[in-house]
Amino acid sequence: MSENIKLATWVVLSPFLSLLVIGVFTRTYKKLSALVAIAAISISTILATILYFKNLYGLTAETHYFEWLITDYFTLKFGILIDSLSLGMMMVVCIVSLLVHIYSWGYMEGEAGLSRYYAWLSLFSWAMLVFVVSPTLLQAFFGWELVGAASFLLIGFWYYKPEAAQAARKAFVMTRFGDFGFFVGLLILLVIVGNLDFHVLNKLGTSLGVSPRLITLTALLIFMGIMGKSAQFPLHTWLPDAMEGPTPVSALIHAATMVAAGIYLIARAYGFFSASTFAMEFIATIGILTSFIAATIALVQNDVKKVMAYSTISQLGLMVAALGAGGYKAGVFHLFSHAFFKALLFLCAGSLIHHFHTNDMWEMAEKGGVKKMKITITTLIIGSLALAGCPPFAGFFSKDAILVAFEMNGKHMFMYLTLLISFLTTYYSFRMIFVLLSPESEHHDHKEKHHGHGHDSPANMTIPLIILAIFSVLFGFVDTPLMNGYFDKFLLNKHEVEHLHWSVMIKSFVVFLAGISFAYIQFAGKKGYREGFAEKIGWVRALLVNKYFVDDFYFILVRGLVYPFAAILNWIDRKIINDTGVNGSGNIVIYSGRFISSLMNGLLQRYLGTSLVILFILVFLWQLI
Amino acid sequence: MNFPILSSILIVPTLGVLLILLCKPEQKTAIRVISLISTGITLLLSIGLMILYDRQTGGYQFTEFKPWVPQWGINYILAVDGLSIPLVFLNAIAIFTGVLASWHIEDRTKEFYALLIFLATGVFGVFMTQDLFFFAIFYEVAVLPMYLLIAIWGSGKNREYAAFKLTLMLFFGSAFVMGGILYLYKAAGLNTFNLMELKRLAQYPKEIQKILFLLFFIGFGSIVPSFPMHTWSPEGHACAPTAVSMLHAGVLMKLGGYGLLRIAIPLLPSGLHDWALLMMGLSMCNIVYGAFTAIAQDDMKFMVGFSSVSHMGMVLFGISTMTLTGINGAAFQMFAHGLVTALYFSSIGVMYNKTHTRMISELGGIANVMPRAAFFFAIAGMAGLGLPGFAPFVAELMVFIAGVSKYPMYGIIAVISVVVTAFYIIRCIQKTYFGNTNPKWKDLRDATNFEVVPLVILVIALFVFGMYPRLVLDLMQMETKNIIAKLALM
């Protein structure tokens, strides 16, 4: 085992050990459990950082396997794969996870189930890291399912809230539905190719004897899983509901890492996916469609977390579209930068919710005092600027990379759609900001005394915000000539520095300005509830408020199809198989027994009659023969 | 001669039963402790088997041979191989945790424990004997006490009907098995019931194999249970006391799959070729139909019962593929499903002891008052729906691989059950444990440390064998390879 692999092994194992320690020893000591989990993820982060600095300019793939299951025509292996992509993702996961762990210390203070909370966070971190370092599709599936379970447990953390319970169930079942496709795709590949190593799958397009149709079929099946986990249309509706979970969880799982797992998987198996032109077209189309739909729904949301959730779906859609259109670097770059600024946005939202005890931006504005939460509101603005793609924040450069990728690959339609989506993104982000900053209503003084408003959240919550804000400001520069195109060097081992694409940048900046001024005109400096432009047209409003009726469709599907089908089968089982088949044959035995015993009731006449009948039958049969 | 470890596995619980019978009915604690000690020793012995079994040599080991009725070729033969050791271990865990889970039983404690352990002894016998005559005897011993256990200690007004139906259907099956065994004995013409001899020497013509295999398929199929002979299972579980459900779904159902793998397939390989399609078709009904029917259930035990129907279908599906992966998957599924249903039923039992209802519609928010019971049911559910990291995932993975390679279309249909299973399990967790607590349940007390012990044991087992399946899979593979070799000869 090489040094790199050893380090990576401990990065992965550390949260798992924390899960065990919490489960076995410290579960009754809340603070201790939290410390154990934080210590474990810190160790992971430190080791990952060491690993990163040892391989500052990327590395070629190093793998280590052990045999998990051996059977006749294949061996299923688990292992560790370290290359630039997994190293980068590992860093992102560790950093965000560590910050969320620390932030939760403040956010979840006084929570009765704190040990459980930290245990599930450790479970999640472990599963996510297992997924990230996986050298085979099977291990990826393994981690993929486990992060899904962790997500279920954490969304349902406040299980006594019916909405949370419902949301957890929906998230699990819907992603599981997608995973059906993933699993079938995996099985078909395993049966036909006999090997699930990514390095084999990535060369499948060029290897002989594998039909392109098979690749297309399996790629689409696996993409079905990605649609579930990365919340792509039409399997996206679980993600907004998942906001019922604690906000730090939303930041970690439903913004930065788990939902990005699908994007990571496409990047990981990029050779495999790009071997099928049709699959890539399909992926790109679904991505851009998702992005547009989610961005429009975000326009009418009043819950800050919902705004961010739809914005997450929208950004994930962009990444998927970028990868589908051939922009490998652009997709991965946006994945990393989005992880930072979206985690930041969610943690800011958490800080606001912690303070105001409401999710509704209008109510927050009503209560007033947002401006006094200096760190929170500053970092929230930084995050929104990054999300909206204001130069020089992280989102600007990564979105720029996506636009360039579309342009280079001749997808002009996609580029203009992305610009439109950017406009909507800027608009809804700053709608939120301007609403929150709107002048306070007169009676806030009275409330201020009551709630002790005017303080910011405690330091263990604000420090993660500051760190993430720094990332959100600076991360974008890694792909600029200022840092000699560092990101290209790291990820692609490419040494020539790319120029800035001024034409695209200017377009994107103009769109940003348009979005922010539009939001400014409609929302800035005004009191009370106001409708945005999307809400003024009746049918648009109806469409958006009802989220394009996708949820209603599922509701009808489950209520009208699944439950009745189950009820019919149950009726068949009870009435036909059991009552008629099983009890019926029993009854035949009972009645024939009664009949025969009635022939032997002790009366001579009956015996004589019976004998005569039998005699007749025998004679008749004899005649027949 | 070495220490007769296999006979000890039979004798220790039998001694336990005898000691229990000597106790006075009032000495309940003594009875429980005797039960716990005797099953505990058995568990240790079965772990010993796993460790001491020589994996290099393989084949039958720890053989004990005593002539019994030599003129008819009946011998007392005990031997275990890679296929039976995991099942012996499974049975030992199930009875040990079952004894712990029925600690609260106050009504006729003495008879309850005596019957329960007697039943488990029969199951041990089935898994260890290599003589068909003894197989038949142990098989009956394993089935018979079930009637009393359900009819006397069961719950619900239907319990006598359920017990009656269960016993009759299992005897219906065992009649076919008996007939089949006698036919095997006669048709081989070797004047021996010795299964090892028969496997080596007996040659059955194809036409006879065809008939005989059908007999065994009906016989063993009714205990698996194969569709449409499954209706005893949900009802039987629902009415049975916790430990009986655990043993029943955990181990007794495995007698069917084990019988097929031990007797029917090695002796009658061409019979399997003749009937594989039928088996596959019925198993598809089990898997998909069972899963969908589980959605419609309100009684949690009915739901788990139908999920057992669905998951035991995987065993038949795996066998019907006639590939090494499929049969490995089937064998592993028997083991994994045993652990998972034992956990299901014990966690439901912990709750039922307090609530006295299992109706999903009447419960709700139980996690607020009984977090432990909820936690363990959730773990069972997660394992049951095939979450990686737990043993059932490994089994399902292998069965599905084999299924997709052999019958691609049906294999994919079978995978649908993964989604449906998630649907009903998660629905049950949400409706039963999550949400607001019904005021009726506000004062429930959570499971005690002691009650949790069996649950913890099962969770550990599920996790260990799920993370490192080779612990048992390599064992099973030694024997399944021979089965495949026989099948390939045809």
Short mmCIF file of C-alpha atoms in Angstrom, two decimals, chain A residues 288 292 403 406-407 411-423 507 511:
data_model
loop_
_atom_site.label_atom_id
_atom_site.label_comp_id
_atom_site.label_asym_id
_atom_site.label_seq_id
_atom_site.Cartn_x
_atom_site.Cartn_y
_atom_site.Cartn_z
CA ILE A 288 -30.94 22.19 -18.61
CA PHE A 292 -34.86 26.07 -15.87
CA LEU A 403 -20.99 28.90 -20.57
CA PHE A 406 -21.53 25.17 -24.10
CA GLU A 407 -20.14 27.63 -26.60
CA LYS A 411 -24.58 24.26 -27.87
CA HIS A 412 -25.56 27.90 -28.33
CA MET A 413 -29.12 27.21 -27.36
CA PHE A 414 -27.89 25.87 -24.03
CA MET A 415 -25.72 28.88 -23.52
CA TYR A 416 -28.58 31.31 -23.93
CA LEU A 417 -30.79 29.23 -21.69
CA THR A 418 -28.07 29.28 -19.07
CA LEU A 419 -27.92 33.04 -19.32
CA LEU A 420 -31.66 33.18 -18.83
CA ILE A 421 -31.36 30.88 -15.83
CA SER A 422 -28.58 33.08 -14.46
CA PHE A 423 -30.88 36.04 -14.75
CA LYS A 507 -22.62 38.66 -21.30
CA VAL A 511 -27.20 39.37 -17.12
#
